[in-house]
Amino acid sequence: TLLDQQGIAVRTGHHCTQPLMERFGVTGTTRASFACFNTMEEVDAMVAATKKAVKMLR
């Protein structure tokens, strides 16, 4: 994926919320998980990679 190519690991799919997603007409989502072990540099890298992916897909 575009994020994986930049070293960002995320999960995609329904995340155990398929009925709610169907209710709102959402076919899938992307989830990034953070913990106390993440650095601000890692968060900044994820944000930058996400912005780049969105720009490429629009």
mmCIF file of C-alpha atoms in Angstrom:
data_model
loop_
_atom_site.group_PDB
_atom_site.id
_atom_site.type_symbol
_atom_site.label_atom_id
_atom_site.label_comp_id
_atom_site.label_asym_id
_atom_site.label_seq_id
_atom_site.Cartn_x
_atom_site.Cartn_y
_atom_site.Cartn_z
ATOM 1 C CA THR A 1 0.000 0.000 0.000
ATOM 2 C CA LEU A 2 0.969 3.635 -0.267
ATOM 3 C CA LEU A 3 1.480 3.893 3.491
ATOM 4 C CA ASP A 4 3.377 0.610 3.742
ATOM 5 C CA GLN A 5 5.842 1.848 1.118
ATOM 6 C CA GLN A 6 6.650 4.687 3.521
ATOM 7 C CA GLY A 7 7.066 2.395 6.537
ATOM 8 C CA ILE A 8 3.638 3.091 8.060
ATOM 9 C CA ALA A 9 1.660 0.069 9.300
ATOM 10 C CA VAL A 10 -2.129 0.419 9.462
ATOM 11 C CA ARG A 11 -5.170 -1.851 9.549
ATOM 12 C CA THR A 12 -7.994 -1.649 7.033
ATOM 13 C CA GLY A 13 -11.485 -3.105 6.979
ATOM 14 C CA HIS A 14 -14.537 -3.057 9.227
ATOM 15 C CA HIS A 15 -12.823 -3.217 12.659
ATOM 16 C CA CYS A 16 -15.783 -5.075 14.233
ATOM 17 C CA THR A 17 -18.167 -2.232 13.330
ATOM 18 C CA GLN A 18 -19.747 -3.502 10.107
ATOM 19 C CA PRO A 19 -23.388 -2.819 11.163
ATOM 20 C CA LEU A 20 -22.541 0.782 12.079
ATOM 21 C CA MET A 21 -20.537 1.288 8.907
ATOM 22 C CA GLU A 22 -23.409 -0.077 6.819
ATOM 23 C CA ARG A 23 -25.756 2.327 8.601
ATOM 24 C CA PHE A 24 -23.605 5.293 7.553
ATOM 25 C CA GLY A 25 -22.763 3.945 4.092
ATOM 26 C CA VAL A 26 -19.063 3.487 4.819
ATOM 27 C CA THR A 27 -17.467 0.560 2.983
ATOM 28 C CA GLY A 28 -14.186 0.447 4.892
ATOM 29 C CA THR A 29 -11.811 2.389 7.093
ATOM 30 C CA THR A 30 -8.121 2.670 7.828
ATOM 31 C CA ARG A 31 -6.951 2.593 11.438
ATOM 32 C CA ALA A 32 -3.605 3.628 12.867
ATOM 33 C CA SER A 33 -2.879 2.693 16.476
ATOM 34 C CA PHE A 34 -0.718 4.745 18.794
ATOM 35 C CA ALA A 35 0.805 3.914 22.169
ATOM 36 C CA CYS A 36 2.980 5.575 24.757
ATOM 37 C CA PHE A 37 5.975 4.079 22.949
ATOM 38 C CA ASN A 38 5.423 6.123 19.768
ATOM 39 C CA THR A 39 7.544 9.204 19.277
ATOM 40 C CA MET A 40 6.340 12.528 17.918
ATOM 41 C CA GLU A 41 8.572 11.901 14.897
ATOM 42 C CA GLU A 42 6.642 8.693 14.178
ATOM 43 C CA VAL A 43 3.334 10.513 14.520
ATOM 44 C CA ASP A 44 4.561 13.268 12.196
ATOM 45 C CA ALA A 45 5.726 10.637 9.683
ATOM 46 C CA MET A 46 2.304 8.959 9.742
ATOM 47 C CA VAL A 47 0.523 12.286 9.211
ATOM 48 C CA ALA A 48 2.835 13.215 6.334
ATOM 49 C CA ALA A 49 2.459 9.787 4.708
ATOM 50 C CA THR A 50 -1.330 9.949 5.033
ATOM 51 C CA LYS A 51 -1.450 13.413 3.461
ATOM 52 C CA LYS A 52 0.747 12.197 0.606
ATOM 53 C CA ALA A 53 -1.482 9.157 0.011
ATOM 54 C CA VAL A 54 -4.656 11.264 0.033
ATOM 55 C CA LYS A 55 -3.101 13.719 -2.431
ATOM 56 C CA MET A 56 -2.118 10.860 -4.767
ATOM 57 C CA LEU A 57 -5.589 9.302 -4.632
ATOM 58 C CA ARG A 58 -7.556 12.488 -5.306
#
